[in-house]
Each structure stands twice: as structure tokens, then as C-alpha cells.
Amino acid sequence: MSYQTILAIGSGGFIGAILRVYLNGLISSNVPHELPFGTLGVNLVGSFIMGILIAYFMYTTLFSMHAKSFLSTGVLGALTTYSAFAIESFFLLEGGYIILALVNISLNAFGTVFMAACGFYITKYFLA
């Protein structure tokens, strides 16, 4: 891996991590909840954007390899929060909130796949 690729991923990760904290806080402070909707929202938005980007990457030559790495591995890799989702789900289970934990796991697992598909197919529709 070239130093340019590493720099692209690292700088994208810096931006994605800041976006994650900002969006998570924004959602959490505006949506009363027992479920961790901030993490869910970040994961859904990030998955939708990943679908859009992958479609762009497949159907256009607009992005260089470094731009692809910056956006997908860097920004979206740091934006989406699987480890936060995992520990929040664990704490719900440990706290005895079995139903909430299962809802959280289902929404994150299926919702993110659904949003990635939506982003991909919407973008493919406009590009193909």
C-alpha cells in the first residue's frame, strides 16, 4: 500500500470520526430514546452513502483510487460505528433489555443492508 493511499485513508478517517461524533450527538440529543438511535442513525446514513459511492465507483470513472480509499475506507469506515453498536447491544442484553437488544441488533443488521441497497440502486438508476 502506498503512502498516498495511507494518507488518504487516514485523513478520511479523521473526518469520518468527527462526523460520527457530531451526527451521533445530534441524533441522540433530538430523539428521546431508550435505544441508541444515534449509533443506528449513523450506521443507516453511512450505509446509504456507501451504496451511493459504490454505484458511482462502478458506473463512473469520476474518482481516483486515492479518492475511493479516502471516501470509503477512510470517511465511511470511521463514520459507521459497528463497535459502538456491538457494545451498546451487549449493554442492553446485560441490563436485561432482551427485546430492546434484539430490536437494536435487527435494525442495525437489516437496516444498514437495506440502506446500502437503496443508495446503490437509486444511484444506479440515475447513472445507468
PDB file of C-alpha atoms in Angstrom, residues 40-83:
ATOM      1  CA  LEU A  40     -28.326   3.440  14.453  1.00  0.00           C
ATOM      2  CA  GLY A  41     -28.730   6.724  12.566  1.00  0.00           C
ATOM      3  CA  VAL A  42     -25.023   6.962  11.826  1.00  0.00           C
ATOM      4  CA  ASN A  43     -24.958   3.345  10.629  1.00  0.00           C
ATOM      5  CA  LEU A  44     -28.028   3.823   8.408  1.00  0.00           C
ATOM      6  CA  VAL A  45     -26.773   7.083   6.879  1.00  0.00           C
ATOM      7  CA  GLY A  46     -23.283   5.648   6.390  1.00  0.00           C
ATOM      8  CA  SER A  47     -24.664   2.527   4.723  1.00  0.00           C
ATOM      9  CA  PHE A  48     -26.835   4.600   2.391  1.00  0.00           C
ATOM     10  CA  ILE A  49     -23.840   6.759   1.424  1.00  0.00           C
ATOM     11  CA  MET A  50     -21.710   3.626   0.908  1.00  0.00           C
ATOM     12  CA  GLY A  51     -24.337   2.315  -1.523  1.00  0.00           C
ATOM     13  CA  ILE A  52     -24.224   5.606  -3.424  1.00  0.00           C
ATOM     14  CA  LEU A  53     -20.425   5.636  -3.547  1.00  0.00           C
ATOM     15  CA  ILE A  54     -20.062   2.032  -4.675  1.00  0.00           C
ATOM     16  CA  ALA A  55     -22.543   2.657  -7.500  1.00  0.00           C
ATOM     17  CA  TYR A  56     -20.574   5.754  -8.512  1.00  0.00           C
ATOM     18  CA  PHE A  57     -17.344   3.783  -8.358  1.00  0.00           C
ATOM     19  CA  MET A  58     -18.832   1.035 -10.548  1.00  0.00           C
ATOM     20  CA  TYR A  59     -20.611   3.190 -13.122  1.00  0.00           C
ATOM     21  CA  THR A  60     -18.323   6.207 -13.493  1.00  0.00           C
ATOM     22  CA  THR A  61     -14.628   6.969 -13.684  1.00  0.00           C
ATOM     23  CA  LEU A  62     -15.026  10.157 -11.669  1.00  0.00           C
ATOM     24  CA  PHE A  63     -12.959   9.022  -8.670  1.00  0.00           C
ATOM     25  CA  SER A  64      -9.281   8.113  -8.483  1.00  0.00           C
ATOM     26  CA  MET A  65      -8.109   5.135  -6.431  1.00  0.00           C
ATOM     27  CA  HIS A  66      -6.990   7.541  -3.679  1.00  0.00           C
ATOM     28  CA  ALA A  67     -10.353   9.328  -3.652  1.00  0.00           C
ATOM     29  CA  LYS A  68     -12.117   5.962  -3.397  1.00  0.00           C
ATOM     30  CA  SER A  69      -9.926   4.985  -0.442  1.00  0.00           C
ATOM     31  CA  PHE A  70     -10.430   8.392   1.194  1.00  0.00           C
ATOM     32  CA  LEU A  71     -14.230   8.201   0.932  1.00  0.00           C
ATOM     33  CA  SER A  72     -14.992   4.523   1.510  1.00  0.00           C
ATOM     34  CA  THR A  73     -12.312   3.162   3.822  1.00  0.00           C
ATOM     35  CA  GLY A  74     -11.448   6.499   5.421  1.00  0.00           C
ATOM     36  CA  VAL A  75     -14.552   8.646   5.856  1.00  0.00           C
ATOM     37  CA  LEU A  76     -17.208   5.910   5.911  1.00  0.00           C
ATOM     38  CA  GLY A  77     -15.002   3.437   7.769  1.00  0.00           C
ATOM     39  CA  ALA A  78     -14.686   5.919  10.619  1.00  0.00           C
ATOM     40  CA  LEU A  79     -18.239   7.256  10.302  1.00  0.00           C
ATOM     41  CA  THR A  80     -20.063   3.974  10.746  1.00  0.00           C
ATOM     42  CA  THR A  81     -19.904   2.587  14.227  1.00  0.00           C
ATOM     43  CA  TYR A  82     -20.055  -1.177  14.352  1.00  0.00           C
ATOM     44  CA  SER A  83     -18.013  -1.426  17.550  1.00  0.00           C
TER      45      SER A  83
END
